[in-house]
């Protein structure tokens, strides 16, 4: 038997199998430049210029109201001090209008930001999913599915939060700081300078803490992906976990990652949340400075009493956005860490589907010429593989686990590209055939059937969306599904649960054969699925497969040798090489490798 570690089996079974490293946890990513990621994130706003302009207008108007209100308050207090009550009403009305404008703009700011957030994140989520479904099989086989799902959900949600909650606050905070400083300088530049000293302290504190925060938040996102991957893997394989009494070991594995995530999360949150209290201390110090120095300047006639009151409001108004920006920093760091992970997938090269040829008139002659292949450099899986399958011929691939049977299928479907040699269909290299055309003319029936949470009709038409009801009925009759479908509560419109869980294994397999029949393929790839069903169901599936293979070129990955005794050609593989070819009786007569495999299955190790 070949060493399965050196001949990885690619996951063709909806995540249940294992490709080369398919179930490994996603490795921690190398740090990337946050500035580059942020600029790329901001570039997404280009398609939402209207909403961005509306948000900026609301923010600017709101900032003008918040900056103007204390000035009107100062004038009103000076009017009271001077006894000029005739002008007091005007300043009170202006102050009221300024605060109302500020309040209304704050409300509109949240509404517009929410719309902007959902537009951008919705488009990002769609683009990410479109990218995922167009990635090469190799990428999905070598990356944790849970980690990919985490990027699709958690990381994108973090980006949504930063846009909805933080973008407008960030812009309004900056504008408020600029406007407040301008008014403070206008009234008293000496007090303005003293107040601005707090900004220097704030920047120093933020810079010191941010160095630690970026690393922690990126680590937390990576661990969250690991946790999702572990949960997905154990839930899918829970029967195996239970069968081998590995519940405690599984719990310990989960708790190890969970505890690491908890520790990292606590450190990230503690350090991130410490900015707010530190900024509050700085702002309170600034308030004391304004109160003491403002009183001194008022006593010496440099400023009026109204200006002192305005300065107190401005000092508080000046420190508030600084505090908000400090608190937003943690959210921004989380969003940037998530965006880096999302963009990492977006930057992956999509599957090469190039090719000019089509297969509309294909006969189905398949030829492998001197094919070499390896999943991992230095660990070759196929060696000089040569095989020719005639049109309409039924060819079975047999051999021990890891011998390369599934790899032959992967290469034929262009899931992977050969390292050397070529694969031809009707004399045309498959690299010159568009992969979409190749796969439209090819159907696969896997051992582990994949059905979706859809109706029977939707699952069957997955292979041929344009199929008519007459074609559906014909495919059901030829695959032995007619009685099954009629017995279901709503026939073709019966809703299946996830993975077709409300059907038996045999019923799911018959439906997958019906789906392949509806595709009317020229080439069939069959991974026998009768090992987990009873004898009666096995006979029904075999009859359906015979109908499906009629007049079609068929490649069968055989597990039960009894099912391929009528094959036109049996190809025996061992460690990536063809060691025997021929028909059943002739191969038995040779008493070679096929004879050994056959006797192992049917004669109790009589080797």
Coordinates of C-alpha atoms in Angstrom, one line a residue:
X1 CA 0.0 0.0 0.0
X2 CA 1.2 3.5 -0.9
X3 CA 2.1 5.9 1.8
X4 CA -0.9 8.1 2.0
X5 CA 1.2 10.9 3.5
X6 CA 3.3 11.1 0.3
X7 CA 0.3 10.8 -2.0
X8 CA -2.4 13.1 -0.7
X9 CA -6.0 12.4 -1.5
X10 CA -7.8 15.5 -2.8
X11 CA -11.0 16.4 -1.2
X12 CA -13.7 15.7 -3.7
X13 CA -16.3 15.0 -1.1
X14 CA -17.7 18.2 0.1
X15 CA -15.2 18.8 3.0
X16 CA -15.4 15.3 4.4
X17 CA -12.3 14.0 2.7
X18 CA -8.9 15.5 3.1
X19 CA -6.8 17.0 0.4
X20 CA -3.1 17.8 1.0
X21 CA -3.5 19.6 4.3
X22 CA -7.2 20.1 3.8
X23 CA -8.0 19.8 7.5
X24 CA -5.0 21.6 8.8
X25 CA -5.6 24.8 10.8
X26 CA -4.9 28.0 9.0
X27 CA -1.4 29.2 9.9
X28 CA -0.9 32.6 11.4
X29 CA -0.6 35.3 8.8
X30 CA 2.4 37.5 8.5
X31 CA 1.8 41.1 9.5
X32 CA 1.0 43.5 6.7
X33 CA 1.1 47.3 6.5
X34 CA -2.1 48.7 8.1
X35 CA -1.8 51.9 6.0
X36 CA -1.9 50.0 2.7
X37 CA -4.9 48.0 3.9
X38 CA -6.7 51.2 5.1
X39 CA -6.2 52.9 1.8
X40 CA -7.5 49.9 -0.1
X41 CA -10.5 49.8 2.2
X42 CA -11.2 53.5 1.6
X43 CA -11.1 52.8 -2.2
X44 CA -14.3 50.9 -1.8
X45 CA -16.1 54.1 -1.2
X46 CA -15.7 55.3 -4.8
X47 CA -18.8 53.5 -5.9
X48 CA -20.9 55.2 -3.2
X49 CA -20.0 58.8 -3.9
X50 CA -23.5 60.0 -3.4
X51 CA -23.9 58.5 0.1
X52 CA -20.4 59.7 1.0
X53 CA -21.1 63.2 -0.1
X54 CA -24.4 63.2 1.8
X55 CA -22.7 61.9 4.9
X56 CA -19.9 64.5 4.7
X57 CA -22.5 67.3 4.2
X58 CA -24.4 66.2 7.3
X59 CA -21.2 65.9 9.3
X60 CA -19.9 69.3 8.3
X61 CA -23.2 71.0 9.1
X62 CA -23.4 69.3 12.4
X63 CA -19.8 70.3 13.3
X64 CA -20.6 73.9 12.4
X65 CA -23.6 73.8 14.8
X66 CA -21.6 72.3 17.6
X67 CA -18.7 74.8 17.2
X68 CA -21.0 77.9 16.8
X69 CA -23.2 77.1 19.9
X70 CA -20.6 77.9 22.6
X71 CA -19.8 81.2 20.8
X72 CA -23.5 82.3 21.0
X73 CA -23.5 81.2 24.6
X74 CA -20.5 83.4 25.3
X75 CA -22.2 86.4 23.7
X76 CA -25.4 85.7 25.7
X77 CA -23.5 85.7 29.0
X78 CA -21.6 88.9 28.1
X79 CA -25.0 90.5 27.3
X80 CA -26.3 89.5 30.7
X81 CA -23.1 90.9 32.3
X82 CA -23.4 94.2 30.4
X83 CA -27.2 94.4 31.0
X84 CA -27.8 94.4 27.2
X85 CA -31.0 92.4 27.5
X86 CA -32.4 93.7 24.2
X87 CA -29.9 91.6 22.2
X88 CA -29.9 88.6 24.6
X89 CA -33.0 87.0 23.0
X90 CA -31.2 86.9 19.6
X91 CA -28.2 85.1 20.9
X92 CA -30.4 82.6 22.8
X93 CA -32.4 81.8 19.7
X94 CA -29.2 81.4 17.7
X95 CA -27.8 79.1 20.3
X96 CA -31.0 77.0 20.3
X97 CA -30.9 76.7 16.5
X98 CA -27.3 75.7 16.6
X99 CA -27.9 72.9 19.1
X100 CA -31.0 71.7 17.2
X101 CA -29.1 71.6 13.9
X102 CA -26.4 69.6 15.7
X103 CA -28.9 67.2 17.1
X104 CA -30.7 66.7 13.8
X105 CA -27.4 66.2 11.9
X106 CA -26.3 63.6 14.5
X107 CA -29.5 61.6 13.8
X108 CA -29.1 61.8 10.0
X109 CA -25.4 61.0 10.4
X110 CA -26.3 57.6 11.9
X111 CA -28.9 56.8 9.2
X112 CA -26.7 57.7 6.3
X113 CA -23.7 55.9 7.8
X114 CA -25.9 52.7 8.2
X115 CA -26.9 52.8 4.5
X116 CA -23.3 53.4 3.4
X117 CA -22.1 50.6 5.6
X118 CA -24.5 48.1 4.2
X119 CA -23.9 49.1 0.6
X120 CA -20.2 48.7 0.8
X121 CA -20.1 45.6 3.0
X122 CA -22.8 43.9 0.9
X123 CA -20.7 44.5 -2.2
X124 CA -17.6 43.3 -0.4
X125 CA -19.4 40.1 0.8
X126 CA -20.7 39.4 -2.7
X127 CA -17.2 39.9 -4.2
X128 CA -15.6 37.7 -1.6
X129 CA -18.1 34.9 -2.1
X130 CA -17.7 35.2 -5.9
X131 CA -13.9 35.0 -5.4
X132 CA -14.2 31.9 -3.1
X133 CA -16.3 29.9 -5.6
X134 CA -13.8 30.7 -8.3
X135 CA -10.7 29.8 -6.4
X136 CA -8.7 26.7 -7.5
X137 CA -9.6 23.4 -5.8
X138 CA -6.0 23.4 -4.5
X139 CA -6.7 26.5 -2.3
X140 CA -9.8 25.0 -0.7
X141 CA -8.0 21.7 -0.2
X142 CA -5.1 23.4 1.7
X143 CA -7.0 25.9 3.8
X144 CA -9.4 25.4 6.7
X145 CA -13.0 25.8 5.6
X146 CA -13.8 27.2 9.0
X147 CA -11.2 29.9 8.6
X148 CA -12.6 30.9 5.2
X149 CA -16.1 31.1 6.7
X150 CA -14.7 33.2 9.5
X151 CA -13.4 35.7 7.0
X152 CA -16.8 35.8 5.2
X153 CA -18.7 36.4 8.4
X154 CA -16.7 37.8 11.4
X155 CA -14.1 39.8 9.5
X156 CA -16.6 41.3 7.1
X157 CA -18.9 42.2 10.1
X158 CA -16.0 44.0 11.8
X159 CA -15.6 46.1 8.6
X160 CA -19.3 46.8 8.6
X161 CA -19.2 48.0 12.2
X162 CA -16.2 50.3 11.6
X163 CA -18.0 51.9 8.6
X164 CA -21.4 52.3 10.3
X165 CA -20.2 53.3 13.8
X166 CA -16.8 54.8 13.4
X167 CA -16.4 56.5 10.0
X168 CA -18.7 59.4 10.6
X169 CA -17.5 59.7 14.2
X170 CA -13.9 59.8 12.9
X171 CA -14.7 62.6 10.4
X172 CA -16.9 64.6 12.7
X173 CA -14.3 64.2 15.5
X174 CA -11.5 65.6 13.3
X175 CA -13.7 68.5 12.0
X176 CA -14.8 69.3 15.6
X177 CA -11.2 69.4 16.8
X178 CA -10.2 71.7 14.0
X179 CA -13.2 74.0 14.4
X180 CA -12.8 74.1 18.2
X181 CA -9.1 74.9 18.0
X182 CA -9.9 77.7 15.5
X183 CA -12.5 79.3 17.8
X184 CA -10.2 78.9 20.9
X185 CA -7.3 80.7 19.1
X186 CA -9.8 83.4 18.0
X187 CA -10.8 84.1 21.6
X188 CA -7.5 83.5 23.4
X189 CA -4.5 82.0 21.8
X190 CA -2.7 81.6 25.1
X191 CA -5.5 79.4 26.5
X192 CA -5.6 77.6 23.2
X193 CA -1.9 76.7 23.4
X194 CA -2.3 75.4 26.9
X195 CA -5.3 73.2 25.8
X196 CA -3.5 71.9 22.8
X197 CA -0.7 70.6 25.0
X198 CA -3.1 67.8 26.0
X199 CA -3.1 66.7 22.4
X200 CA 0.6 66.0 22.5
X201 CA 0.1 63.8 25.6
X202 CA -2.8 62.0 23.9
X203 CA -0.7 61.2 20.8
X204 CA 2.1 59.9 22.9
X205 CA -0.2 57.6 24.8
X206 CA -2.0 56.4 21.6
X207 CA 1.3 55.7 19.9
X208 CA 2.7 53.6 22.8
X209 CA -0.5 51.5 23.1
X210 CA -1.1 51.0 19.4
X211 CA 2.1 49.1 18.9
X212 CA 0.8 46.3 21.1
X213 CA -2.8 46.5 20.0
X214 CA -2.2 45.8 16.3
X215 CA -0.4 42.5 17.1
X216 CA -3.0 41.4 19.6
X217 CA -6.1 42.1 17.4
X218 CA -4.5 40.3 14.4
X219 CA -3.7 37.4 16.6
X220 CA -7.2 37.3 18.0
X221 CA -8.7 37.2 14.5
X222 CA -6.4 34.4 13.5
X223 CA -7.3 32.4 16.6
X224 CA -11.0 32.9 15.9
X225 CA -10.5 31.4 12.4
X226 CA -8.7 28.4 14.1
X227 CA -11.6 28.0 16.5
X228 CA -14.2 28.0 13.7
X229 CA -12.1 25.5 11.7
X230 CA -11.9 23.1 14.7
X231 CA -15.6 23.3 15.5
X232 CA -16.5 22.6 11.8
X233 CA -14.1 19.7 11.6
X234 CA -15.4 18.0 14.8
X235 CA -19.0 18.6 14.1
X236 CA -18.7 17.0 10.6
X237 CA -16.7 14.1 12.1
X238 CA -18.7 13.8 15.3
X239 CA -19.5 10.1 14.6
X240 CA -15.8 9.3 14.4
X241 CA -15.1 11.3 17.6
X242 CA -17.8 9.3 19.4
X243 CA -16.9 6.0 17.9
X244 CA -13.3 6.2 19.2
X245 CA -14.3 7.8 22.6
X246 CA -12.3 10.9 21.8
X247 CA -14.8 13.3 23.4
X248 CA -12.4 14.4 26.1
X249 CA -9.5 14.8 23.8
X250 CA -11.6 16.8 21.4
X251 CA -12.8 19.0 24.3
X252 CA -9.2 19.5 25.5
X253 CA -8.2 20.5 21.9
X254 CA -11.1 23.0 21.7
X255 CA -10.3 24.4 25.2
X256 CA -6.7 24.9 24.3
X257 CA -7.6 27.1 21.3
X258 CA -10.5 28.7 23.2
X259 CA -8.3 29.6 26.2
X260 CA -5.6 31.0 23.9
X261 CA -8.3 33.1 22.2
X262 CA -9.7 34.1 25.6
X263 CA -6.3 35.3 26.9
X264 CA -5.5 37.1 23.7
X265 CA -9.0 38.7 23.7
X266 CA -8.7 39.8 27.3
X267 CA -5.3 41.4 26.7
X268 CA -6.6 43.1 23.5
X269 CA -9.7 44.4 25.1
X270 CA -8.0 45.6 28.3
X271 CA -5.3 47.5 26.4
X272 CA -7.8 48.8 23.9
X273 CA -10.3 50.0 26.5
X274 CA -7.5 51.6 28.6
X275 CA -7.3 54.4 26.1
X276 CA -10.6 55.9 27.1
X277 CA -9.9 56.3 30.8
X278 CA -6.4 57.7 30.0
X279 CA -7.9 60.2 27.7
X280 CA -10.5 61.2 30.3
X281 CA -7.7 61.9 32.8
X282 CA -6.0 64.1 30.2
X283 CA -9.2 66.0 29.4
X284 CA -9.9 66.6 33.0
X285 CA -6.5 68.1 33.5
X286 CA -7.1 70.3 30.5
X287 CA -10.4 71.4 32.1
X288 CA -8.6 72.4 35.3
X289 CA -6.0 74.4 33.3
X290 CA -8.7 76.3 31.4
X291 CA -10.6 77.1 34.6
X292 CA -7.6 78.4 36.5
X293 CA -5.9 80.2 33.7
X294 CA -9.2 81.6 32.3
X295 CA -10.0 83.1 35.7
X296 CA -6.6 84.7 35.8
X297 CA -7.0 86.2 32.3
X298 CA -10.5 87.5 33.1
X299 CA -9.3 89.2 36.3
X300 CA -6.6 91.0 34.2
X301 CA -9.1 92.0 31.5
X302 CA -7.6 89.8 28.7
X303 CA -10.9 87.9 28.2
X304 CA -14.5 88.3 29.3
X305 CA -16.6 86.1 31.6
X306 CA -18.6 84.9 28.6
X307 CA -15.4 83.8 26.9
X308 CA -14.4 81.7 30.0
X309 CA -17.7 79.9 29.8
X310 CA -17.2 79.3 26.1
X311 CA -13.7 78.1 26.7
X312 CA -14.9 75.6 29.3
X313 CA -17.4 74.2 26.7
X314 CA -14.7 74.2 24.0
X315 CA -12.2 72.5 26.2
X316 CA -14.8 69.7 27.0
X317 CA -15.8 69.7 23.3
X318 CA -12.2 69.5 22.3
X319 CA -11.4 66.5 24.6
X320 CA -14.6 64.6 23.7
X321 CA -13.7 63.8 20.1
X322 CA -10.2 62.9 21.2
X323 CA -11.6 60.4 23.6
X324 CA -13.9 59.1 20.9
X325 CA -11.1 58.8 18.5
X326 CA -9.0 56.9 21.1
X327 CA -11.9 54.5 21.7
X328 CA -12.4 54.1 18.0
X329 CA -8.8 53.1 17.5
X330 CA -9.4 49.6 18.9
X331 CA -12.4 49.2 16.5
X332 CA -10.3 50.5 13.6
X333 CA -7.5 48.1 14.4
X334 CA -10.0 45.2 14.5
X335 CA -11.5 46.2 11.1
X336 CA -8.0 46.6 9.5
X337 CA -7.0 43.2 10.8
X338 CA -10.2 41.7 9.3
X339 CA -9.7 43.6 6.1
X340 CA -6.2 42.2 5.7
X341 CA -7.6 38.7 5.9
X342 CA -10.4 39.4 3.5
X343 CA -8.1 41.0 1.0
X344 CA -5.7 38.1 1.3
X345 CA -8.4 35.9 -0.2
X346 CA -9.4 38.6 -2.7
X347 CA -5.8 38.7 -3.9
X348 CA -5.6 34.9 -4.5
X349 CA -5.3 33.9 -8.2
X350 CA -8.6 32.5 -9.5
X351 CA -8.8 29.2 -11.2
X352 CA -7.4 29.2 -14.7
X353 CA -10.5 28.5 -16.9
X354 CA -8.9 29.5 -20.2
X355 CA -9.3 27.7 -23.4
X356 CA -10.9 28.2 -26.8
X357 CA -12.2 24.8 -27.6
X358 CA -15.6 23.4 -26.7
X359 CA -17.0 19.9 -26.4
X360 CA -20.4 20.1 -28.1
X361 CA -19.4 17.5 -30.7
X362 CA -17.1 15.5 -28.5
X363 CA -16.9 11.8 -28.9
X364 CA -15.3 11.2 -25.5
X365 CA -11.9 9.7 -26.3
X366 CA -9.7 10.4 -23.3
X367 CA -5.9 10.0 -23.5
X368 CA -3.3 10.4 -20.8
X369 CA 0.3 10.7 -22.2
X370 CA 3.3 10.5 -19.9
X371 CA 1.6 12.4 -17.1
X372 CA 3.6 13.3 -14.0
X373 CA 2.0 15.0 -11.0
X374 CA 2.6 16.0 -7.4
X375 CA 0.5 17.9 -4.9
X376 CA 3.5 18.9 -3.0
X377 CA 6.9 19.6 -4.7
X378 CA 9.2 16.7 -4.2
X379 CA 6.4 14.1 -3.4
X380 CA 5.4 12.8 -6.7
X381 CA 2.0 11.1 -7.0
X382 CA 1.8 10.0 -10.7
X383 CA 4.7 8.7 -12.7
X384 CA 4.6 8.5 -16.5
X385 CA 0.9 7.7 -16.5
X386 CA -0.3 6.5 -19.9
X387 CA -3.9 5.5 -20.6
X388 CA -6.3 5.7 -23.6
X389 CA -10.1 5.4 -23.1
X390 CA -12.1 4.9 -26.2
X391 CA -15.5 6.6 -26.7
X392 CA -18.2 4.8 -24.9
X393 CA -15.7 2.6 -23.1
X394 CA -16.1 1.6 -19.4
X395 CA -12.8 1.8 -17.7
X396 CA -12.2 1.0 -14.0
X397 CA -9.4 2.3 -11.9
X398 CA -8.5 0.0 -9.0
X399 CA -5.7 -0.1 -6.4
X400 CA -4.9 0.5 -2.8
X401 CA -5.6 3.7 -1.0
X402 CA -3.1 6.4 -2.1
X403 CA -2.3 4.7 -5.4
X404 CA -3.4 7.7 -7.4
X405 CA -6.9 6.8 -8.6
X406 CA -8.6 10.0 -7.5
X407 CA -5.7 12.1 -8.7
X408 CA -6.4 10.8 -12.3
X409 CA -9.9 12.2 -12.0
X410 CA -8.7 15.5 -10.5
X411 CA -6.4 16.0 -13.5
X412 CA -9.0 15.1 -16.0
X413 CA -11.5 17.7 -14.5
X414 CA -8.7 20.3 -14.5
X415 CA -9.0 20.7 -10.7
X416 CA -5.2 20.5 -10.9
X417 CA -2.7 20.9 -13.7
X418 CA -0.2 18.2 -14.7
X419 CA 3.4 18.7 -13.9
X420 CA 4.5 17.0 -17.2
X421 CA 2.8 15.2 -20.0
X422 CA -0.7 16.0 -21.4
X423 CA -4.3 14.9 -21.2
X424 CA -6.3 14.9 -24.4
X425 CA -10.0 14.6 -25.3
X426 CA -10.6 13.7 -28.9
X427 CA -7.0 14.6 -29.5
X428 CA -7.3 18.1 -28.0
X429 CA -5.3 19.0 -24.9
X430 CA -7.7 19.9 -22.1
X431 CA -5.7 23.0 -21.4
X432 CA -7.0 24.3 -24.8
X433 CA -10.6 23.5 -23.8
X434 CA -12.4 26.0 -21.7
X435 CA -12.9 24.4 -18.3
X436 CA -16.6 25.4 -18.2
X437 CA -17.1 23.5 -21.5
X438 CA -15.1 20.6 -20.2
X439 CA -17.2 20.3 -17.0
X440 CA -20.5 20.8 -18.8
X441 CA -19.7 17.7 -20.8
X442 CA -18.6 15.7 -17.7
X443 CA -20.6 14.5 -14.7
X444 CA -19.4 13.2 -11.4
X445 CA -21.1 10.8 -9.0
X446 CA -19.2 10.7 -5.7
X447 CA -19.3 8.2 -2.9
X448 CA -20.3 10.9 -0.4
X449 CA -23.3 12.4 -2.1
X450 CA -23.7 16.2 -2.0
X451 CA -27.3 17.5 -1.9
X452 CA -28.2 21.1 -1.0
X453 CA -30.9 22.6 1.2
X454 CA -33.3 23.0 -1.7
X455 CA -36.1 21.1 -3.3
X456 CA -35.7 17.8 -5.2
X457 CA -36.3 19.8 -8.4
X458 CA -33.6 22.4 -7.5
X459 CA -31.1 19.7 -6.7
X460 CA -31.7 17.7 -9.9
X461 CA -31.6 20.8 -12.1
X462 CA -28.3 21.9 -10.5
X463 CA -26.6 20.0 -13.4
X464 CA -28.9 21.4 -16.1
X465 CA -30.9 24.6 -15.1
X466 CA -32.7 24.6 -18.4
X467 CA -34.1 21.0 -18.1
X468 CA -37.8 20.6 -18.9
X469 CA -40.3 18.6 -16.8
X470 CA -40.2 15.9 -19.5
X471 CA -36.4 15.6 -19.2
X472 CA -36.7 15.5 -15.4
X473 CA -39.2 12.6 -15.6
X474 CA -37.1 10.7 -18.1
X475 CA -34.0 11.1 -16.0
X476 CA -35.9 10.0 -12.9
X477 CA -37.2 6.9 -14.7
X478 CA -33.7 5.9 -16.1
X479 CA -32.1 6.4 -12.6
X480 CA -34.8 4.5 -10.7
X481 CA -36.0 7.6 -8.8
X482 CA -39.6 7.8 -10.0
X483 CA -41.2 5.8 -7.2
X484 CA -38.9 7.6 -4.7
X485 CA -40.0 11.0 -5.8
X486 CA -43.7 10.0 -6.0
X487 CA -43.6 8.8 -2.4
X488 CA -42.3 12.2 -1.1
X489 CA -44.9 14.6 0.3
X490 CA -44.6 17.2 -2.4
X491 CA -42.9 15.2 -5.2
X492 CA -40.3 17.3 -7.0
X493 CA -41.0 20.2 -4.8
X494 CA -40.2 18.4 -1.5
X495 CA -37.7 20.5 0.5
X496 CA -34.5 18.7 1.6
X497 CA -32.8 19.4 4.8
X498 CA -29.1 20.3 4.9
X499 CA -27.1 17.7 3.0
X500 CA -30.3 15.7 2.2
X501 CA -30.4 14.5 5.8
X502 CA -34.1 13.6 5.6
X503 CA -33.3 10.9 3.0
X504 CA -31.4 7.7 3.3
X505 CA -27.9 7.2 1.9
X506 CA -29.3 5.1 -1.0
X507 CA -32.0 7.6 -1.8
X508 CA -29.4 10.4 -1.9
X509 CA -27.2 8.4 -4.2
X510 CA -30.1 7.6 -6.6
X511 CA -30.8 11.4 -6.8
X512 CA -27.2 12.1 -7.5
X513 CA -27.3 9.6 -10.4
X514 CA -30.5 11.2 -11.6
X515 CA -28.8 14.6 -11.5
X516 CA -25.8 13.3 -13.5
X517 CA -28.3 11.7 -16.0
X518 CA -30.0 15.1 -16.5
X519 CA -26.6 16.7 -17.4
X520 CA -26.4 14.4 -20.5
X521 CA -22.6 14.2 -20.2
X522 CA -20.2 12.7 -22.7
X523 CA -17.8 11.6 -20.0
X524 CA -18.8 10.1 -16.6
X525 CA -16.7 9.8 -13.5
X526 CA -18.1 7.4 -10.9
X527 CA -16.9 6.9 -7.4
X528 CA -18.8 3.8 -6.3
X529 CA -21.3 4.5 -3.6
X530 CA -22.6 1.1 -2.7
X531 CA -20.3 0.3 0.2
X532 CA -22.6 1.9 2.8
X533 CA -26.0 0.6 1.6
X534 CA -27.8 -2.7 1.9
X535 CA -27.8 -5.3 -0.9
X536 CA -31.2 -4.5 -2.3
X537 CA -30.4 -0.8 -2.5
X538 CA -27.0 -1.6 -4.0
X539 CA -28.7 -3.5 -6.8
X540 CA -31.0 -0.5 -7.6
X541 CA -28.0 1.8 -7.6
X542 CA -26.0 -0.6 -9.9
X543 CA -28.9 -0.8 -12.3
X544 CA -29.2 3.0 -12.4
X545 CA -25.5 3.3 -13.0
X546 CA -25.6 0.9 -15.9
X547 CA -28.3 3.0 -17.5
X548 CA -26.3 6.1 -16.9
X549 CA -23.1 4.7 -18.4
X550 CA -24.7 3.4 -21.6
X551 CA -23.1 5.0 -24.7
X552 CA -20.9 7.2 -22.5
X553 CA -17.2 7.2 -21.8
X554 CA -17.0 6.1 -18.1
X555 CA -14.2 6.2 -15.6
X556 CA -14.9 4.3 -12.4
X557 CA -12.9 4.6 -9.2
X558 CA -13.6 1.1 -8.0
X559 CA -13.7 0.0 -4.3
X560 CA -15.7 -3.1 -4.6
X561 CA -14.1 -5.2 -7.3
X562 CA -17.4 -7.2 -7.8
X563 CA -19.0 -4.1 -9.3
X564 CA -16.5 -3.7 -12.2
X565 CA -16.2 -7.3 -13.5
X566 CA -18.0 -6.2 -16.7
X567 CA -15.7 -3.3 -17.4
X568 CA -14.2 -3.0 -20.8
X569 CA -10.8 -2.3 -19.2
X570 CA -9.5 -2.5 -15.7
X571 CA -6.5 -0.4 -14.8
X572 CA -4.6 -1.6 -11.7
X573 CA -2.6 1.2 -10.0
X574 CA 0.1 1.0 -7.4
X575 CA 2.0 4.0 -6.0
X576 CA 1.2 6.3 -8.9
X577 CA 2.0 3.8 -11.7
X578 CA -0.1 1.4 -13.8
X579 CA 1.0 -2.1 -13.0
X580 CA -1.7 -4.1 -14.9
X581 CA -4.4 -3.6 -17.4
X582 CA -7.0 -5.9 -18.9
X583 CA -10.4 -7.4 -18.3
X584 CA -11.5 -9.2 -15.2
X585 CA -11.0 -12.9 -16.2
X586 CA -7.7 -12.2 -17.9
X587 CA -6.3 -10.3 -14.9
X588 CA -7.3 -13.1 -12.6
X589 CA -5.6 -15.6 -14.8
X590 CA -2.3 -13.7 -14.5
X591 CA -2.4 -13.9 -10.7
X592 CA -0.7 -10.6 -10.4
X593 CA -1.6 -7.5 -8.4
X594 CA -5.3 -7.5 -9.4
X595 CA -5.5 -11.2 -8.4
X596 CA -4.1 -10.2 -5.0
X597 CA -6.6 -7.4 -4.5
X598 CA -9.5 -9.6 -5.6
X599 CA -8.6 -12.5 -3.3
X600 CA -8.1 -10.1 -0.4
X601 CA -11.7 -9.0 -0.8
X602 CA -13.4 -12.3 -1.6
X603 CA -11.2 -15.1 -0.4
X604 CA -10.0 -14.0 3.0
X605 CA -6.4 -13.0 2.4
X606 CA -5.5 -16.1 0.3
X607 CA -2.4 -14.4 -1.1

